XYZ file of N, CA and C in Angstrom:
162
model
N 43.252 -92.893 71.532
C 44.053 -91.924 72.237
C 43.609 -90.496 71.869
N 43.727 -90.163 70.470
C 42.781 -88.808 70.476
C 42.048 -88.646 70.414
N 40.482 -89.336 70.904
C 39.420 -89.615 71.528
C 39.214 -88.683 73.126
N 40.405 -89.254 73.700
C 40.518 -88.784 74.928
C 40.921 -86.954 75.221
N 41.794 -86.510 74.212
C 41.963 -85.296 74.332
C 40.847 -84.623 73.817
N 40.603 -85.062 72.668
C 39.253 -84.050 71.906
C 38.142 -84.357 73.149
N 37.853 -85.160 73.901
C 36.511 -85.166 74.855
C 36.942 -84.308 75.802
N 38.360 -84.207 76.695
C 39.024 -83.549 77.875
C 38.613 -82.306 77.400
N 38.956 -81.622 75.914
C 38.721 -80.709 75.781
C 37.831 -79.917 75.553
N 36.680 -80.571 75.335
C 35.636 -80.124 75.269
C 34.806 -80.262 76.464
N 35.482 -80.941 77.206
C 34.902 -80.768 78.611
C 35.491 -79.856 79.292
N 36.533 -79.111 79.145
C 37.230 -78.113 79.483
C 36.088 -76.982 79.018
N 35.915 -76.966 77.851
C 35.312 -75.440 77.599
C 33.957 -75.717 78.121
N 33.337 -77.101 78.529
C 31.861 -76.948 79.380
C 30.972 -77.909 78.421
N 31.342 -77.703 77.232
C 30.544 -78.305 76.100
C 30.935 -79.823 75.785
N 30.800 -80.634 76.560
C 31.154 -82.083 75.996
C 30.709 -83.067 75.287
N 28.763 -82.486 74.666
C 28.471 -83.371 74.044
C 29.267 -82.467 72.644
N 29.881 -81.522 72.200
C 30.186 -81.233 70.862
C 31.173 -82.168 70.797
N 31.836 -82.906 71.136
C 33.143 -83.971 70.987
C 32.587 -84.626 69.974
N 31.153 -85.209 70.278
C 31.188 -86.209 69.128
C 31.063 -85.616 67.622
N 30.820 -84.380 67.567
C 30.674 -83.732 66.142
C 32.728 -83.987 65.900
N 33.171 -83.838 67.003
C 34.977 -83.583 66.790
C 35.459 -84.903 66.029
N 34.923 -85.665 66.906
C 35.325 -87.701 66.605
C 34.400 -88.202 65.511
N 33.771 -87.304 65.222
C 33.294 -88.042 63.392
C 34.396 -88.264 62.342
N 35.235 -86.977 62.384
C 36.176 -87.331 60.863
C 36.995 -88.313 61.490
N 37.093 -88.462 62.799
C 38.205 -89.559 62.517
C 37.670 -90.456 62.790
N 36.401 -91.382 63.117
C 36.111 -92.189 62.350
C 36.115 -91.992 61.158
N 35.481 -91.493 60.301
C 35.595 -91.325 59.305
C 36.644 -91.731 58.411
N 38.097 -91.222 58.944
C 39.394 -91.769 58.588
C 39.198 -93.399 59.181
N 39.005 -93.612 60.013
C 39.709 -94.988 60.138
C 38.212 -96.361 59.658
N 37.254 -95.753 59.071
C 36.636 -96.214 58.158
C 36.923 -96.288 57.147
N 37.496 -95.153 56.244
C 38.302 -95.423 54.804
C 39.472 -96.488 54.951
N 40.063 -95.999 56.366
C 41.412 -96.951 56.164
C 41.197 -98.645 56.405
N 40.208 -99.032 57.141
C 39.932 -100.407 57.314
C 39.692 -100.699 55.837
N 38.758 -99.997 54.885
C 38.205 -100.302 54.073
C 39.160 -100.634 52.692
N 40.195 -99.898 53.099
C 41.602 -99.905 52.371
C 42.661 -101.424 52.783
N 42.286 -101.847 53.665
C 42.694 -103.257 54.220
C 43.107 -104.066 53.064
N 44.062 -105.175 52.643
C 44.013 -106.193 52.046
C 42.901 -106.647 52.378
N 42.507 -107.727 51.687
C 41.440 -109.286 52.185
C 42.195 -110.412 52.584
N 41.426 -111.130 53.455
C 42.081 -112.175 53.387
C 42.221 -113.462 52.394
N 43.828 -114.265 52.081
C 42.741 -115.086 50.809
C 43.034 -116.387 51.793
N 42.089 -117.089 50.832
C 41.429 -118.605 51.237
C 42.857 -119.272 51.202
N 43.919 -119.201 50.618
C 44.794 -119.585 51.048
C 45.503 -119.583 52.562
N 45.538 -118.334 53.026
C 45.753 -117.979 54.718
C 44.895 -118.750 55.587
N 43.844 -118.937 55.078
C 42.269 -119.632 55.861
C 42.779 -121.215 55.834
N 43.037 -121.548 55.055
C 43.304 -123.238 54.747
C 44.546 -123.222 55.704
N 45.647 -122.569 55.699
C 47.174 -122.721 57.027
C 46.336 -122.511 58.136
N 45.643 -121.605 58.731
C 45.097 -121.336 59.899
C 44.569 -122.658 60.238
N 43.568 -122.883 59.447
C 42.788 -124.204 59.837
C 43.644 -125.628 59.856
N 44.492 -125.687 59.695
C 45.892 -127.124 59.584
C 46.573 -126.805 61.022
N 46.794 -125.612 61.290
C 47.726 -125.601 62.573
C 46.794 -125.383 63.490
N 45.734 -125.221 63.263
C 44.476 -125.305 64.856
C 44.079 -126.654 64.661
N 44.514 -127.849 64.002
C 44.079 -129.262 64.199
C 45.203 -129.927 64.313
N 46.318 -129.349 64.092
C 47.346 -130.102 64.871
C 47.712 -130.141 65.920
């Protein structure tokens, strides 16, 4: 979603390839934050796999 405004807006002022310099930090953010994720454990993996064979 703010993908879409930061590009609108930079297509507003004429300049639309600078967006992607705009949409780096927030990848950026949502690279730290995936990376911040729990894991999954092998316990969750073993239920998944019991109720997709039943």
């Amino acid at each position: 979603m703010i993908q879409a405004k930061i590009t609108s807006h930079f297509v507003s002022l004429g300049t639309p390839h600078l967006a992607f310099y705009a949409i780096i930090p927030c990848l950026l953010l949502a690279a730290i934050g995936a990376s911040a994720l729990p894991t999954l454990s092998t316990e969750a993996n073993q239920q998944n796999e019991a109720l997709e064979t039943a």
